[in-house]
Tab-separated table of C-alpha atoms in Angstrom:
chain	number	residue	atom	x	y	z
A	1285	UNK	CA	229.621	67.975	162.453
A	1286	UNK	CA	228.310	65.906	165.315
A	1287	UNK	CA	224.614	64.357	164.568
A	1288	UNK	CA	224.038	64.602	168.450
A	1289	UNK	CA	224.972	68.405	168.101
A	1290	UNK	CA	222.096	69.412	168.015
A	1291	UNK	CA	220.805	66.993	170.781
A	1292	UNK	CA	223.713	67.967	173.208
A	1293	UNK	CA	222.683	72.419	172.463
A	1294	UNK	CA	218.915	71.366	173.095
A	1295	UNK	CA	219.768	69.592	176.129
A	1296	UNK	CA	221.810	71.979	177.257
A	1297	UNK	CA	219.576	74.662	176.313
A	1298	UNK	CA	216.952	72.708	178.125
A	1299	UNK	CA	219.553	72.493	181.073
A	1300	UNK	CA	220.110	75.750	180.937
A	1301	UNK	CA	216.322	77.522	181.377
A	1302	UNK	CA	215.315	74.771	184.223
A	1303	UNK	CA	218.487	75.977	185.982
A	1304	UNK	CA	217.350	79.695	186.050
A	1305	UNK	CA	213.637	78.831	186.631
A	1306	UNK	CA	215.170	76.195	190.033
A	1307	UNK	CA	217.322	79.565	190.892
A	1308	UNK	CA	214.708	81.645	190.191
A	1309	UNK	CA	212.044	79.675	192.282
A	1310	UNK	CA	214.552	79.200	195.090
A	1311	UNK	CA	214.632	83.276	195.401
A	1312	UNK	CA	211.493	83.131	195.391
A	1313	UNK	CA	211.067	81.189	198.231
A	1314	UNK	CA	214.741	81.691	200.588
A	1315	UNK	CA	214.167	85.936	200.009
A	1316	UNK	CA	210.801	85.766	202.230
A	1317	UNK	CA	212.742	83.387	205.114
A	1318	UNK	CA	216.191	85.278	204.558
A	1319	UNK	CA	214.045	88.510	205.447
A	1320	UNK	CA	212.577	86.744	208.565
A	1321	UNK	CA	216.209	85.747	209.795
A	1322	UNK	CA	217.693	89.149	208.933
A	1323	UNK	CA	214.823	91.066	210.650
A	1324	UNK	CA	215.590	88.442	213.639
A	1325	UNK	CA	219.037	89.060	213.602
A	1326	UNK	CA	218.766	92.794	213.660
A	1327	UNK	CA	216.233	92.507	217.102
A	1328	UNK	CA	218.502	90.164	218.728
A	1329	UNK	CA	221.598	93.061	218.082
A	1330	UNK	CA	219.139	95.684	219.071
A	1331	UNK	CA	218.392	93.842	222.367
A	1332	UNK	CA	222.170	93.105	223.249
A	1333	UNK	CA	223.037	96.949	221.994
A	1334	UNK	CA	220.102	97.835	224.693
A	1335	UNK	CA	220.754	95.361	227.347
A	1336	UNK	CA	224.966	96.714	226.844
A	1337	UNK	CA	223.183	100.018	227.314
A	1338	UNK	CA	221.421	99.248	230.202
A	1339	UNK	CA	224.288	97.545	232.303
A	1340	UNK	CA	226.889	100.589	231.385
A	1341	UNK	CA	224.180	102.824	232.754
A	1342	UNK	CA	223.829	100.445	236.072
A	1343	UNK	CA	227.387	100.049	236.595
A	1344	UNK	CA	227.423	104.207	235.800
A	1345	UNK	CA	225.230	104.534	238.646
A	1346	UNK	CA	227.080	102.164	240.905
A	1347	UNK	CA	230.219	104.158	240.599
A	1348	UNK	CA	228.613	107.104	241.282
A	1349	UNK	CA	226.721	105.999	244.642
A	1350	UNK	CA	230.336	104.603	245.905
A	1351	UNK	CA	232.089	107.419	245.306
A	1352	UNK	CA	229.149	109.798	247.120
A	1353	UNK	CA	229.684	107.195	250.039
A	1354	UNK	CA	233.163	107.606	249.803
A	1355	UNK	CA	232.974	111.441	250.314
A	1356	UNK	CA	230.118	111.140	252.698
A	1357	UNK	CA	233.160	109.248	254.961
A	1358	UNK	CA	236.252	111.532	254.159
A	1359	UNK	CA	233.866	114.147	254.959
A	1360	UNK	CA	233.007	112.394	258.370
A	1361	UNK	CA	237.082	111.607	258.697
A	1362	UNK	CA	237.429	115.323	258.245
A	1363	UNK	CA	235.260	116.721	260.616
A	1364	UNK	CA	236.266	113.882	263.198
A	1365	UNK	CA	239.838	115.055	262.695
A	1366	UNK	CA	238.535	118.470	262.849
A	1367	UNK	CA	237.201	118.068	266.408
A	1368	UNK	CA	240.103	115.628	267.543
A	1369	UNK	CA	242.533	118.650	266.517
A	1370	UNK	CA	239.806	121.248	268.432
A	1371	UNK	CA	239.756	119.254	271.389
A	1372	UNK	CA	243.900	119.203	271.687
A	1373	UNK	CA	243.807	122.511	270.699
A	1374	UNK	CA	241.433	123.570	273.967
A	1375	UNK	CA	243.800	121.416	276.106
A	1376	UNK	CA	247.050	122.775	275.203
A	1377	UNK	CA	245.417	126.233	275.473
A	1378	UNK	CA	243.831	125.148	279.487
A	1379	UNK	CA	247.421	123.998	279.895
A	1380	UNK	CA	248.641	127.006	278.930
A	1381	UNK	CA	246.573	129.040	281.120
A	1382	UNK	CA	247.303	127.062	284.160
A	1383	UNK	CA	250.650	127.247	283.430
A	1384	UNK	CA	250.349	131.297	283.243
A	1385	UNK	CA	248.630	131.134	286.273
A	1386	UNK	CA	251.226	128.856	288.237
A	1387	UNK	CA	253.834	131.737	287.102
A	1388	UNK	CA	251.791	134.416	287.872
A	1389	UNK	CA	250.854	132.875	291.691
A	1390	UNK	CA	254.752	132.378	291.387
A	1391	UNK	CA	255.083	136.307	290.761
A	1392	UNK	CA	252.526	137.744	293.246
A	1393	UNK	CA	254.649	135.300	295.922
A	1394	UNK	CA	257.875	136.511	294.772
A	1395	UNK	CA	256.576	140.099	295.164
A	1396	UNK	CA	254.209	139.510	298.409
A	1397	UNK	CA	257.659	138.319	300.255
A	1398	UNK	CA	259.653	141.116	298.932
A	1399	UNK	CA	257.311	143.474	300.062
A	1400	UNK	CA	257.621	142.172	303.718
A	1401	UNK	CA	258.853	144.032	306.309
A	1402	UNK	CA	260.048	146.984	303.698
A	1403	UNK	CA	256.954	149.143	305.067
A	1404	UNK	CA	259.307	152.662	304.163
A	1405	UNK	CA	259.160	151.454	300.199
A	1406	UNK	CA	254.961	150.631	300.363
A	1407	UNK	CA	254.819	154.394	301.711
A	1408	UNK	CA	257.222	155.962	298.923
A	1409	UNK	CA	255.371	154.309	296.406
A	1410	UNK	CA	251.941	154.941	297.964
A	1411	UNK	CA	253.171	158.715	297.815
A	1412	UNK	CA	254.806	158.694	294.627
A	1413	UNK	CA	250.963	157.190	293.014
A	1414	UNK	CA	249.602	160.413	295.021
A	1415	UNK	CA	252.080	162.767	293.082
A	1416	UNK	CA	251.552	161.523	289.949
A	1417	UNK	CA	247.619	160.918	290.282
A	1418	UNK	CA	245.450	163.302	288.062
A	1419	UNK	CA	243.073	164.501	290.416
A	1420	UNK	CA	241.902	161.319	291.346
A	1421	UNK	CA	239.467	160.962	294.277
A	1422	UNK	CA	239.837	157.927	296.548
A	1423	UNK	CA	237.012	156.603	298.446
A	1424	UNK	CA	237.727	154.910	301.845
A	1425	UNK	CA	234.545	153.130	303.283
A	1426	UNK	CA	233.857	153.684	306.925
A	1427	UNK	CA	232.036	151.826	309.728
A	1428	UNK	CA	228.806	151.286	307.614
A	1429	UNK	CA	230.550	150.729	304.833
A	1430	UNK	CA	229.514	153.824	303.234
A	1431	UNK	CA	232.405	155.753	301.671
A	1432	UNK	CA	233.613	159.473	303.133
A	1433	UNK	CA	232.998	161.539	299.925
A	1434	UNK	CA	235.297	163.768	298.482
A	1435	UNK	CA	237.040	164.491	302.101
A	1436	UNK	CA	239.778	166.013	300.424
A	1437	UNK	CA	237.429	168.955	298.892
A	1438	UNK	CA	236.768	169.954	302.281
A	1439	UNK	CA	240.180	171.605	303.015
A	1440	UNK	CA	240.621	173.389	299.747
């Protein structure tokens, strides 16, 4: 055997328990600070987490006030197309009625000339309406422009 055997287990022995007591006494005082940091470390995640939060809910909002202004002008579009179309619509139609009246004037000329100088047709048909009339009474005004009532009663 060694004669410094017993030196080198006593030392290292010795080595040994002032090891764990440094470790222990190191715990001792890093747990408290490590604590601190990791408390610190969870408030600074909690404050990103919440400002993260914060800006998704702002840019949330954003989106939604654009897109209410962007309906709020299709819906102006629309209705401006709306009354563009009306207001073509309501000329085309005032065209078409002047153009109805052009070919009825047209008619009533066509039919005013033919009716010229043909004075034996304006009596047939004048005498065919009183044939076919159902009893109807015609009232012709006179001087004072009141009408002569019911003359033809007066013979029957």
């Amino acid at each position: 055997m060694h004669p410094n055997r017993h030196a080198i287990a006593f030392g290292s022995l010795v080595f040994l328990v002032v090891s764990v007591v440094l470790i222990i006494a190191l715990l001792f005082w890093g747990w408290p600070k490590y604590k601190v940091y990791k408390k610190e470390m969870d408030g600074i995640a909690a404050l990103k987490e919440a400002e993260w939060s914060k800006q998704i809910l702002i840019e949330e909002a954003k989106a939604r006030e654009q897109a209410a202004l962007m309906q709020a002008k299709a819906r102006v579009t629309l209705a401006q197309a709306e009354g563009e179309a009306k207001i073509v619509q309501a000329k085309a139609e005032g065209q078409a009625d002047i153009e109805r009246a052009k070919a009825a004037a047209e008619a009533n000329r066509i039919i005013g000339e033919s009716l010229k100088g043909n004075e034996e047709y304006l009596r047939y048909v004048w005498i065919k309406g009183l044939q076919d009339g159902n009893g109807e009474r015609i009232y012709i005004p006179t001087e004072a422009g009141l009408p002569i009532l019911e003359a033809g009663k007066a013979g029957k």
